[in-house]
mmCIF file of C-alpha atoms in Angstrom:
data_model
loop_
_atom_site.group_PDB
_atom_site.id
_atom_site.type_symbol
_atom_site.label_atom_id
_atom_site.label_comp_id
_atom_site.label_asym_id
_atom_site.label_seq_id
_atom_site.Cartn_x
_atom_site.Cartn_y
_atom_site.Cartn_z
ATOM 1 C CA ILE D 22 8.562 10.526 43.659
ATOM 2 C CA LYS D 23 8.510 11.589 39.818
ATOM 3 C CA SER D 24 8.973 8.973 37.470
ATOM 4 C CA LYS D 25 10.464 11.456 34.694
ATOM 5 C CA ILE D 26 13.306 14.097 35.188
ATOM 6 C CA TYR D 27 13.792 16.360 32.144
ATOM 7 C CA ILE D 28 17.096 17.097 31.091
ATOM 8 C CA TYR D 29 17.631 20.938 30.320
ATOM 9 C CA THR D 30 20.008 21.544 27.923
ATOM 10 C CA SER D 31 20.512 25.115 29.632
ATOM 11 C CA ILE D 32 19.034 26.352 33.071
ATOM 12 C CA GLU D 33 16.394 28.264 31.440
ATOM 13 C CA LYS D 34 15.430 25.789 28.689
ATOM 14 C CA ARG D 35 13.926 22.244 28.800
ATOM 15 C CA SER D 36 14.895 19.727 26.090
ATOM 16 C CA LYS D 37 12.673 17.047 25.409
ATOM 17 C CA MET D 38 15.147 14.417 26.839
ATOM 18 C CA TYR D 39 14.138 13.221 30.209
ATOM 19 C CA LEU D 40 15.785 10.511 32.862
ATOM 20 C CA LEU D 41 13.683 7.328 34.232
ATOM 21 C CA LYS D 42 14.031 6.244 37.688
ATOM 22 C CA ASN D 43 17.111 4.661 38.683
ATOM 23 C CA ASP D 44 19.154 5.744 35.697
ATOM 24 C CA PRO D 45 22.795 6.286 36.498
ATOM 25 C CA VAL D 46 24.208 9.700 35.789
ATOM 26 C CA GLU D 47 27.654 11.112 36.460
ATOM 27 C CA LEU D 48 27.580 14.376 38.182
ATOM 28 C CA VAL D 49 29.576 16.996 37.068
ATOM 29 C CA GLU D 50 28.450 20.316 38.493
ATOM 30 C CA GLU D 51 26.428 21.969 40.812
ATOM 31 C CA LYS D 52 25.129 25.589 40.590
ATOM 32 C CA ASP D 53 22.503 26.651 42.957
ATOM 33 C CA ASN D 54 19.404 24.165 42.659
ATOM 34 C CA TRP D 55 20.601 22.577 39.748
ATOM 35 C CA LEU D 56 22.808 19.654 38.324
ATOM 36 C CA LYS D 57 25.164 19.237 35.629
ATOM 37 C CA ILE D 58 24.726 15.814 34.315
ATOM 38 C CA LYS D 59 26.154 13.236 31.809
ATOM 39 C CA TYR D 60 24.471 10.302 30.939
ATOM 40 C CA TYR D 61 25.138 7.224 28.763
ATOM 41 C CA PRO D 62 22.194 5.727 27.505
ATOM 42 C CA GLU D 63 22.015 1.930 27.162
ATOM 43 C CA LYS D 64 19.952 -0.144 24.947
ATOM 44 C CA ASN D 65 19.505 -3.683 26.096
ATOM 45 C CA GLY D 66 22.226 -3.499 28.695
ATOM 46 C CA VAL D 67 24.621 -2.072 25.855
ATOM 47 C CA TRP D 68 25.968 1.432 25.811
ATOM 48 C CA THR D 69 24.578 3.273 22.649
ATOM 49 C CA GLY D 70 27.958 5.232 22.093
ATOM 50 C CA LYS D 71 25.769 8.541 22.849
ATOM 51 C CA THR D 72 26.628 11.001 25.587
ATOM 52 C CA ILE D 73 23.709 13.029 27.039
ATOM 53 C CA GLU D 74 25.259 15.946 28.867
ATOM 54 C CA GLY D 75 22.787 18.653 30.427
ATOM 55 C CA TRP D 76 20.979 20.004 33.902
ATOM 56 C CA ILE D 77 18.494 18.706 36.050
ATOM 57 C CA LYS D 78 16.520 20.505 38.913
ATOM 58 C CA LYS D 79 18.295 19.399 42.195
ATOM 59 C CA GLY D 80 14.796 18.151 43.844
ATOM 60 C CA ASP D 81 13.980 16.137 40.888
ATOM 61 C CA GLY D 82 16.718 13.803 41.346
ATOM 62 C CA ASN D 83 15.910 11.951 44.570
ATOM 63 C CA GLU D 84 15.516 8.575 42.747
ATOM 64 C CA THR D 85 17.997 9.153 40.372
ATOM 65 C CA LYS D 86 22.063 7.758 41.106
ATOM 66 C CA TYR D 87 25.072 9.717 40.866
ATOM 67 C CA ASN D 88 28.499 8.550 40.350
#
């Protein structure tokens, strides 16, 4: 199980952003071995007001919670 799941801005380009184990995400779309997600980061349990949208590899998301 990976502790970091990198978020890709497109299927070809990995960003510096990543998800941590058990970060909840919204599943937007599935395409081949990729999942398009939306992530609403929180700081101290409060939504920061940001929304991060990107792609993760299907096999990397085993510990991520999908809505």
